[in-house]
Every structure is written in structure tokens, then in C-alpha cells.
Amino acid sequence: MTPRLSGVIGWPVGHSRSPALHGHWLARHGIAGAYVALPVQPHHLEQALRALPVLGFAGCNVTVPHKEAAFRLVDHVDRAAARLGAVNTILVRPDGTLEGRNTDGEGFLKHLQASAPGWTPADRPVLVLGAGGAARAIVGALADNGAPEIRVANRTDARAENLARDFGAPVLAWPWAGRDAGLAGCGLVVNTTQLGMDGYPPLELALDGLPSDGVVYDIVYAPLETELLADARRRGLVAVDGLGMLLHQARAGFAAWFGVEPAVDDALRCAVLASAPP
Ligand SMILES: NC(=O)c1ccc[n+]([C@@H]2O[C@H](COP(=O)([O-])OP(=O)(O)OC[C@H]3O[C@@H](n4cnc5c(N)ncnc54)[C@H](OP(=O)(O)O)[C@@H]3O)[C@@H](O)[C@H]2O)c1
């Protein structure tokens, strides 16, 4: 049987956890296949993508800095990718054309539902901090699932206003300086900024304003326990870290390339954490 091939295209790509993640699933399911890191410089991206069918690849993941360029190069896109203008997963169709998808929003939501089973999207307003690519994916997933009000606060207020204009109701731009007050009545707050990440200052947010059954989700996963999450846990709030989003967003690609629906569980989390660079 011909081995199935996939990989992750990025530049640089050595830091990516995806080979460990997919490698764990390949081994667990005994699949004759491989998932490799593919360092590709921006000026070679088109050549690399067009080579996928020729080389027998079933598809690939796309990471920084190629997500937007890949969106422009693929032949077909799904609704999530079209709305975000960015692709993180590519499938080679039987006719050799390339289909681009974006699974970040779906990964975010699946992990939230698994980690906070009591939370339902249509329940109460949500505060989203940040207005970059990840915020757009998350706002889209929340809006599609019936969130009644999504308050978006971003350091550069104009970027939050653009995002709110692009999506329309139920998305509102909220002033960054007033983010503490934006927690009032919310069932969920999500940090999608780089604040709290290794090398960045912590996110300053006074969680007193969040209802006591509110959920705090930080999509940063390096470190796994940000100051925001530690503060949430001290207050008895449900705290959700960013690693699960990364794991869940990978499922759709693996299923399409290798034909098996993989599970996100503790063994996968441990394998991916063990692969982390020192
Ligand atoms: N868990 C996962 O699976 C997953 C997936 C995707 C991304 N992420 C993480 O999410 C974060 C954002 O990714 P992205 O792709 O959305 O990046 P991006 O498009 O570059 O957006 C970065 C966001 O962070 C804000 N920001 C950066 N530095 C800031 C500071 N000093 N103070 C306040 N805000 C600041 C930016 O605000 P301005 O607009 O004002 O610059 C912007 O809203 C990264 O930490 C990334 O690792 C996690």
C-alpha cells in the first residue's frame, strides 16, 4: 500500500508541534504514513503547494507566515477560510486541485465544549480580547453558534472596529481601555492577544467583573498556564488553556488525509507537551 503523506509548511517551521501531534496519531492508529515539517521560504510557496499532488501528498497544514498567501493560491476554499482570508489546512482533491480550509474556529469551539461542558454559546455575551487572525476565527465560530453579543476589544481600537464592521451584528467593538467593564454579564472571556505569551507582558484584566460561573479561555499555549489563567483558577473560575485548540484544529485535516477520526485525549496532550523545545 502506498504510504499517505502530509506535513506542515511554514518558515521557519522547526518550532511547530504539528509533526509530534500527527505523528502520535499515526502511531496510535498504525497508519502507513508520514507527517513532516516542510520549511518553505515565502517566494517558493506557490511551487511547493503545486508540487503536493506530484509528490503524492494528501495535503498539508499551513502555518506562519503563509496562511494568507496560501489562501490566494489554492483552487477552492471553504466558508471559514473565505471569511478569514486565510488557510491552515489543504487537501489535494482527486483531480489534483487544492482545497483550502480554516479549522481554527472549529478547534477553539470543540475544545471549549470539552473543557466547559456547562457553557453554551447562546447563553450570554462574550468578551474577545484582540482583533487579529485568531480573533476573527473565534468570533466567526461564536457568531455561527448563536452568541447573542460578542464584544471585541483590541489595543488598536480601529482594528476592533474593522472586525465589528466586517461581521456586523452580534459583534460590537468595545474600547480597549474599558475592557474590565466589558466583562459585566459575560459567560466567557477569550484572550487572543499575544499578551501572556513567553516574551510578552501579562494581560491586565480585572476578573472581578466576570460572573462567578464565567469561563476564562486563553489561546496562548506557551506558557500553558498564563497569569490570566492562574488568576482565574484562584478565583474558582473555569480556566481553559490554548493547547486544546491546537489539538482540536488538527483533527479535520488528519481525518481527511489519513481516513481515521482521531481523538484528542491526555495521551496526545502529553506527547505534544513532551515534544516542546527546551
Ligand atoms: N491555541 C491555538 O491553537 C492558537 C491558534 C492561533 C493563534 N494562537 C495564538 O494567538 C495569538 C494571536 O495570534 P494571531 O494569529 O491572531 O496574531 P495577529 O493576527 O498578529 O494578532 C495579534 C493580536 O495581539 C495583539 N497584541 C500584540 N501585542 C500586544 C500588546 N503588547 N498589547 C496588546 N495587544 C497586543 C494585537 O493587537 P494590535 O492589533 O493592537 O496590534 C492583535 O490583536 C498568538 O499568541 C498565537 O500564538 C493560538
XYZ file of C-alpha atoms and ligand atoms in Angstrom:
326
model
C 0.000 0.000 0.000
C 1.334 3.471 -0.863
C 2.068 5.429 2.340
C -0.078 8.526 2.863
C 1.884 11.756 3.224
C 1.180 15.117 4.820
C 3.138 17.831 6.592
C 3.273 21.420 7.743
C 4.559 24.218 5.521
C 5.974 27.260 7.321
C 9.043 29.484 7.559
C 10.610 28.786 9.934
C 8.813 25.607 10.906
C 11.154 23.919 13.408
C 9.078 25.190 16.350
C 5.851 23.559 15.068
C 4.209 20.976 17.330
C 2.235 19.526 14.399
C 4.714 16.731 13.472
C 4.589 15.411 17.071
C 0.806 15.748 17.124
C 0.118 13.940 13.835
C 2.985 11.510 14.458
C 1.287 10.434 17.691
C -1.994 9.763 15.870
C -0.246 7.899 13.013
C 1.497 5.601 15.505
C -1.610 5.075 17.590
C -3.693 4.041 14.580
C -0.892 2.021 12.947
C -1.225 4.015 9.719
C 1.377 3.593 6.976
C 2.012 7.287 6.547
C 4.216 10.217 7.473
C 3.730 13.825 8.551
C 6.792 16.014 8.095
C 7.936 19.604 8.707
C 8.391 21.398 5.369
C 10.433 24.601 5.668
C 9.411 26.710 2.649
C 10.501 30.293 2.049
C 7.738 32.713 1.018
C 8.987 33.051 -2.583
C 8.793 29.264 -3.015
C 5.303 28.795 -1.575
C 3.462 28.522 -4.895
C 5.951 25.946 -6.245
C 5.738 23.952 -3.015
C 1.930 23.868 -2.993
C 1.718 22.884 -6.670
C 4.205 20.076 -6.003
C 1.977 18.439 -3.365
C -0.083 16.297 -5.802
C 3.006 15.478 -7.875
C 4.832 14.217 -4.775
C 1.867 12.138 -3.661
C 0.888 14.276 -0.680
C -2.718 14.020 0.530
C -2.448 17.641 1.697
C -0.733 19.730 4.350
C -1.098 22.250 7.128
C -0.032 25.837 6.565
C 1.441 27.993 9.296
C 3.098 31.383 9.796
C 3.784 33.318 7.578
C 1.948 31.553 4.732
C -1.733 31.384 5.762
C -2.916 34.410 3.739
C -0.716 33.698 0.697
C -1.909 30.074 0.622
C -5.494 31.333 0.636
C -4.771 33.208 -2.600
C -3.008 30.236 -4.220
C -5.411 27.328 -3.624
C -8.144 26.425 -6.144
C -11.110 26.072 -3.744
C -11.829 27.360 -0.218
C -14.420 26.535 2.443
C -16.660 29.133 4.120
C -14.431 29.644 7.175
C -11.333 30.227 5.041
C -13.224 32.594 2.723
C -14.406 34.667 5.665
C -10.931 34.856 7.217
C -8.889 35.176 4.022
C -6.538 32.565 5.493
C -5.992 28.823 5.125
C -4.457 26.463 7.722
C -5.325 23.096 6.125
C -5.029 21.974 2.491
C -6.487 18.843 0.887
C -5.363 17.519 -2.501
C -8.530 16.570 -4.393
C -8.574 13.501 -6.683
C -8.240 15.773 -9.746
C -5.048 17.317 -8.307
C -6.610 20.668 -7.377
C -6.070 22.127 -3.893
C -8.834 22.784 -1.366
C -8.072 25.256 1.439
C -9.843 25.147 4.784
C -9.585 27.040 8.051
C -10.161 24.895 11.146
C -9.053 27.324 13.902
C -12.606 28.410 14.831
C -13.838 24.826 14.953
C -10.824 23.804 17.098
C -11.496 26.664 19.506
C -15.147 25.722 19.949
C -14.610 21.953 20.260
C -12.015 22.460 22.985
C -14.266 24.907 24.835
C -17.196 22.488 24.734
C -14.971 19.659 26.001
C -13.422 21.771 28.804
C -16.503 23.691 29.965
C -19.465 21.404 29.241
C -21.853 23.710 31.137
C -21.139 26.620 28.792
C -23.473 27.193 25.851
C -22.783 29.765 23.125
C -26.262 31.292 23.020
C -26.338 31.905 26.758
C -24.702 35.269 27.437
C -22.391 37.892 25.911
C -18.719 37.077 25.245
C -15.718 39.403 25.553
C -12.963 38.737 22.993
C -9.611 40.490 23.533
C -7.648 41.022 20.324
C -8.661 41.513 16.701
C -6.014 39.589 14.723
C -6.325 36.406 12.665
C -7.112 34.131 15.602
C -9.740 36.563 16.921
C -11.502 36.541 13.550
C -11.661 32.738 13.524
C -13.034 32.693 17.076
C -15.561 35.476 16.537
C -16.806 33.643 13.422
C -17.252 30.363 15.325
C -19.065 32.101 18.201
C -21.347 34.057 15.854
C -22.183 30.907 13.843
C -23.144 29.166 17.057
C -25.589 31.800 18.265
C -23.595 34.012 20.672
C -26.048 36.870 21.371
C -23.369 39.593 21.740
C -19.626 39.469 21.034
C -17.668 42.412 22.449
C -14.290 42.807 20.747
C -11.638 44.934 22.500
C -8.245 45.474 20.886
C -5.205 47.600 21.763
C -5.599 49.316 18.393
C -9.278 50.208 18.669
C -9.627 50.799 14.909
C -8.841 47.132 14.229
C -11.687 46.040 16.549
C -13.972 48.489 14.743
C -12.992 46.985 11.353
C -13.669 43.483 12.630
C -17.081 44.514 14.001
C -17.921 46.207 10.677
C -16.895 43.123 8.687
C -19.012 40.746 10.775
C -21.950 43.020 11.679
C -24.387 42.041 14.483
C -23.893 40.438 17.025
C -20.273 41.732 17.012
C -19.559 45.059 18.762
C -16.294 46.995 19.030
C -15.514 47.655 22.698
C -12.864 50.162 23.867
C -9.584 48.530 24.981
C -9.324 50.952 27.921
C -12.796 49.815 29.088
C -12.173 46.063 28.835
C -12.679 45.435 32.575
C -16.207 46.835 32.322
C -16.760 44.686 29.220
C -16.787 41.584 31.452
C -20.139 42.534 33.003
C -22.759 39.860 32.355
C -20.410 37.726 30.186
C -20.374 33.921 30.234
C -16.954 33.795 28.562
C -13.834 35.906 28.040
C -11.196 34.904 25.472
C -7.657 36.259 25.225
C -6.495 36.109 21.600
C -3.716 38.695 22.001
C -0.067 37.824 22.391
C -0.135 39.214 25.940
C 0.820 36.494 28.407
C 2.924 34.644 25.835
C 6.605 33.961 26.643
C 8.466 37.205 25.962
C 5.357 39.407 26.284
C 3.931 41.199 29.331
C 0.898 39.624 31.026
C -2.619 40.639 30.063
C -4.017 43.073 32.606
C -7.661 42.283 33.208
C -9.606 42.639 36.477
C -11.626 39.426 36.525
C -13.813 40.698 39.421
C -16.343 41.873 36.840
C -16.894 38.391 35.353
C -19.876 36.455 36.786
C -18.733 33.665 39.159
C -19.749 30.917 36.674
C -17.919 32.623 33.793
C -15.254 30.835 31.711
C -11.761 32.256 31.045
C -10.097 30.956 27.848
C -6.540 31.942 26.929
C -5.491 30.742 23.468
C -1.816 31.345 24.285
C -0.156 27.941 24.903
C 3.438 28.926 25.645
C 3.337 29.000 28.628
C 0.409 26.685 29.179
C -0.589 28.384 32.428
C -0.628 32.131 31.776
C -1.042 34.644 34.606
C -4.586 35.214 33.385
C -5.451 31.509 33.778
C -3.720 31.264 37.169
C -5.777 34.259 38.350
C -8.981 32.648 37.025
C -8.234 29.370 38.858
C -7.511 31.220 42.116
C -10.958 32.787 41.820
C -12.624 29.413 41.191
C -13.481 30.248 37.576
C -13.272 27.638 34.798
C -9.889 28.195 33.064
C -9.229 26.821 29.557
C -5.722 26.814 28.028
C -4.724 27.202 24.369
C -3.161 23.791 23.738
C -6.501 22.050 23.272
C -7.447 24.461 20.469
C -4.255 23.499 18.645
C -5.025 19.796 19.098
C -8.671 20.040 18.055
C -7.991 22.180 14.963
C -5.763 19.344 13.671
C -8.483 16.663 13.688
C -10.238 17.567 10.435
C -7.008 17.527 8.423
C -5.871 14.184 9.858
C -9.275 12.612 9.145
C -9.241 13.870 5.531
C -5.624 12.819 4.787
C -5.430 9.523 6.647
C -9.069 8.370 6.768
C -9.363 7.991 10.562
C -11.168 10.311 13.025
C -8.509 10.839 15.732
C -9.225 11.562 19.411
C -7.945 14.455 21.495
C -7.052 12.995 24.905
C -4.455 13.177 27.684
C -2.017 10.860 25.872
C -1.963 13.257 22.889
C -1.534 16.292 25.162
C 1.406 14.601 26.921
C 3.044 13.610 23.612
C 2.786 17.159 22.276
C 3.998 18.753 25.518
C 6.958 16.334 25.628
C 7.912 17.486 22.102
C 8.165 21.144 23.195
C 11.513 22.798 22.527
C 13.515 23.403 25.765
N -4.088 27.918 20.534
C -4.071 27.960 19.225
O -4.368 26.980 18.534
C -3.730 29.265 18.556
C -4.088 29.467 17.202
C -3.764 30.701 16.591
C -3.095 31.672 17.356
N -2.759 31.423 18.650
C -2.086 32.462 19.470
O -2.912 33.628 19.450
C -2.123 34.814 19.495
C -2.532 35.762 18.359
O -2.356 35.125 17.106
P -2.874 35.853 15.757
O -2.584 34.895 14.658
O -4.252 36.390 15.936
O -1.847 37.082 15.669
P -2.067 38.522 14.982
O -3.002 38.425 13.836
O -0.690 39.052 14.780
O -2.791 39.410 16.157
C -2.092 39.728 17.328
C -3.067 40.360 18.344
O -2.374 40.574 19.570
C -2.469 41.965 19.913
N -1.251 42.387 20.612
C 0.033 42.089 20.291
N 0.874 42.675 21.173
C 0.096 43.346 22.062
C 0.377 44.148 23.209
N 1.645 44.377 23.626
N -0.662 44.689 23.885
C -1.953 44.457 23.498
N -2.268 43.706 22.419
C -1.252 43.164 21.709
C -2.639 42.685 18.592
O -3.190 43.963 18.808
P -2.934 45.183 17.732
O -3.964 44.984 16.653
O -3.141 46.410 18.531
O -1.508 45.007 17.227
C -3.610 41.721 17.876
O -4.929 41.862 18.374
C -0.676 34.320 19.438
O -0.223 34.282 20.782
C -0.760 32.922 18.878
O 0.283 32.081 19.298
C -3.083 30.254 19.281
